[in-house]
Amino acid sequence: MQLSGWGNYPKIKAKVHRFATAEDLQSLLECNGEYIVRGLGRSYGDSSLASHVISTDNFNRILSFDENKGVVCCQAGIQLKEILNVFIPRGWFLPVTPGTKFITIGGAIASDVHGKNHHVDGSFSRHLLEMTVMLGDGRVIKCSPGLEKDLFWATCGGMGLTGVILTATFRLIRIETAYIHQETLKARNLEHVMELFEASNEWTYSVAWIDCRSRGKNLGRSLLMRGEHVTSAGLNEVSSSRSSLKIPVNRCLSVPFDCPEFLMNQYTIKAFNMLYYQRIRNSIESSAVDYNQFFYPLDSVHHWNRIYGKRGFIQYQFVLPRSTSEAGMQRILQEIAKSGLGSFLAVLKLFGPQEESILSFPEPGYTLGLDFPFKPEVIQLFNKLDYLVLHYGGKLYLTKDACMSSYMFKNSYQDNQKFSSLKWRFDISGKFQSIQSKRLEI
Amino acid sequence: MQTILILGANSDIAKALAHEYAEHGYHLCLAVRNSERLDEDVHDLKIRYQVEVQSLEFDAEDYASHEDFYHKLSPKPHGVIWAIGYLGDQQQAQVDFEHAEMIVRANYLGAISILNIVANDLESRKSGFIVGISSVAGDRGRQSNYIYGSAKAGLTAYLAGLRNRLYSSNVHVLTVKPGYVYTKMSSHLNLPPKLTAQPADVAKDIFQAQQKLKNILYTKWYWNFIMMIVKLIPEGIFKKLSL
Ligand SMILES: Cc1cc2nc3c(=O)[nH]c(=O)nc-3n(C[C@H](O)[C@H](O)[C@H](O)COP(=O)(O)OP(=O)(O)OC[C@H]3O[C@@H](n4cnc5c(N)ncnc54)[C@H](O)[C@@H]3O)c2cc1C
Ligand SMILES: NC(=O)c1ccc[n+]([C@@H]2O[C@H](COP(=O)([O-])OP(=O)(O)OC[C@H]3O[C@@H](n4cnc5c(N)ncnc54)[C@H](OP(=O)(O)O)[C@@H]3O)[C@@H](O)[C@H]2O)c1
């Protein structure tokens, strides 16, 4: 069947295999061919594409839960959404979550995802206590930071190239309510928003939306959102009628078919301007919002990726080290504004220290991500941007990438050789390869 | 809360039904040929929904064991769902009677054997329900699967009879006729995506229909119309079609 990542580019023909038990997977792997694992396909480009795709759809059980410690063990195909539905009512939350709950735990580990709390809590792998991985030859290996740690750190962020993650044991965090206390701050420009990030270092969550069309002294005009979990006492202050761990069911909209791409920009421009000029009259606005509104605003519109039309889109997300962040961002934002090709909004975030996982994306510094509707000119722009990212010592996020060159990869991911040699040690016959890993010559 | 007994709980549709009932607070008793295969699902259901879940061994074709199986159940179920089915191989069943017989045993005789026992118990308790998963294949025989289809036709008639008999005892019987569903049973077939449902959707339909005391459920709903037309085609024409 035809398959693509979330960006709908590229699209390929693939055969999809499913398994419900480890034994089923073992017999599947006995067949010849190249495989890549796929969770919910929320990576944007070609990370989970290959001629044979192993879907973890049916491998999604919760195997144990320690109610005192909040330690859960589950199969890799479970969705974050399911974990939230089961555990929020019992007072537990994910230690790290990306901007969508429609991803699997396998995908969270393989991309070593980050959330708005990276500067304090690191990426997903920091909270992972143990996992089991099935290698290409069918062996199942248990690994953790203390046991088989080469396999562990190569698999966290390893984009499915070491083997299939079967089960994961990780820690949840305690919450008293399902609400987040959110403050929204206005920033005049890039320098200002960076100041605000530094000043928000003590906050658990922080992220900013940048208006990519602004130029000159307004370059980097943005809204910074920071948040904390609301305590029970805190919620009573705001509203006594709200029940703390339950939230109202929200209605979901859905984009039924591919739309003309101008719709996307119209929608985001409106949303941003409304917030920037009207709702936030003061430079600080504060409110209590439910966790869906805070973490997953886009999830309330199913298939929003169709808004970009049939040709699809590519997300460009890079990180620059702290020392070059300000100069680099300035330069890159100028280039993007000049091109007029990008989406209206970009997401800016400050990363903190990162674990020792070999191919993980985060590193201390700023990361910026924005969408580009697919057009040939975009590829040319990316070449320019890649050059700048390299120049400033940064790199691109593999789970968003669909077109970087292997040159770019090898010069920006410092430990790429170490990763390749581990990958080929664990996957001697080269069973696991994605279109992306071939393009990048991993 | 009441307990639901699911016969053939390793079926993909049955697994989705287990989630549906557990989500609504029912306890579960899961009967399968090999209960070890279900261990992970039992953990999962218990943790997700905080209900009681047990798994038991049950073979539809081992008629002699059925009385004892049901006798030992504790607590006795409020509702019983028959999800067992065996498609078999039509070509083989045409030349190999043993294979044909196996299809009839798993789909039809096994159901009569256990559901007789269930019906007698529910009748005496004057409450409860039976859900039998039959198939649209039982509505009209076609050359591609008429051995399976005829067993399902038998099951459909059996369930209609039960419904009639148990009505006065306040026991409800629902006959389910799924069309195409993506499951283990159909994984080797090339099914039309537009007409093929996911097990979770079918399970939602079944739960709703059972709660609303419906008698016959085609799922997804459009199979109502498809089968109406299929049944209307005159036999003189039908016999010439390659279906
Ligand atoms: C709206 C949106 C917002 C996002 N926000 C963020 C964000 O804030 N932070 C962030 O870090 N990411 C973000 N992402 C990216 C997303 O979190 C990652 O791409 C994630 O990996 C997707 O998970 P998935 O289950 O869909 O995996 P897929 O997209 O199917 O696969 C992703 C990679 O994981 C591998 N993989 C999947 N399952 C397994 C397994 N069981 N074993 C081994 N390898 C496996 C695949 O081979 C592939 O290389 C966002 C994506 C979207 C669509
Ligand atoms: N899928 C469809 O398109 C479709 C369409 C119409 C009707 N149906 C009906 O839907 C019901 C559920 O099937 P499914 O689609 O979910 O397929 P499935 O996953 O293959 O389930 C069938 C189940 O029946 C069990 N079974 C077979 N023979 C048995 C026996 N002798 N004793 C005990 N259990 C036995 C199997 O057990 P094991 O797991 O141990 O093998 C299996 O779990 C069946 O009645 C089927 O006929 C399905």
Short mmCIF file of C-alpha atoms in Angstrom, two decimals, chain A residues 61-63, chain B residues 34-45 55:
data_model
loop_
_atom_site.label_atom_id
_atom_site.label_comp_id
_atom_site.label_asym_id
_atom_site.label_seq_id
_atom_site.Cartn_x
_atom_site.Cartn_y
_atom_site.Cartn_z
CA ARG A 61 -0.45 -3.93 25.92
CA ILE A 62 0.29 -2.56 29.36
CA LEU A 63 2.13 -5.34 31.18
CA ASN B 34 -4.48 -21.81 24.75
CA SER B 35 -4.80 -19.52 27.75
CA GLU B 36 -1.07 -18.77 27.91
CA ARG B 37 -1.39 -16.81 24.70
CA LEU B 38 -3.70 -14.46 26.55
CA ASP B 39 -1.53 -13.69 29.59
CA GLU B 40 -0.39 -10.31 28.29
CA ASP B 41 -3.93 -9.29 27.38
CA VAL B 42 -5.15 -10.23 30.85
CA HIS B 43 -2.53 -7.94 32.46
CA ASP B 44 -3.38 -5.19 30.03
CA LEU B 45 -7.15 -5.33 30.62
CA SER B 55 -8.70 -16.69 31.37
#
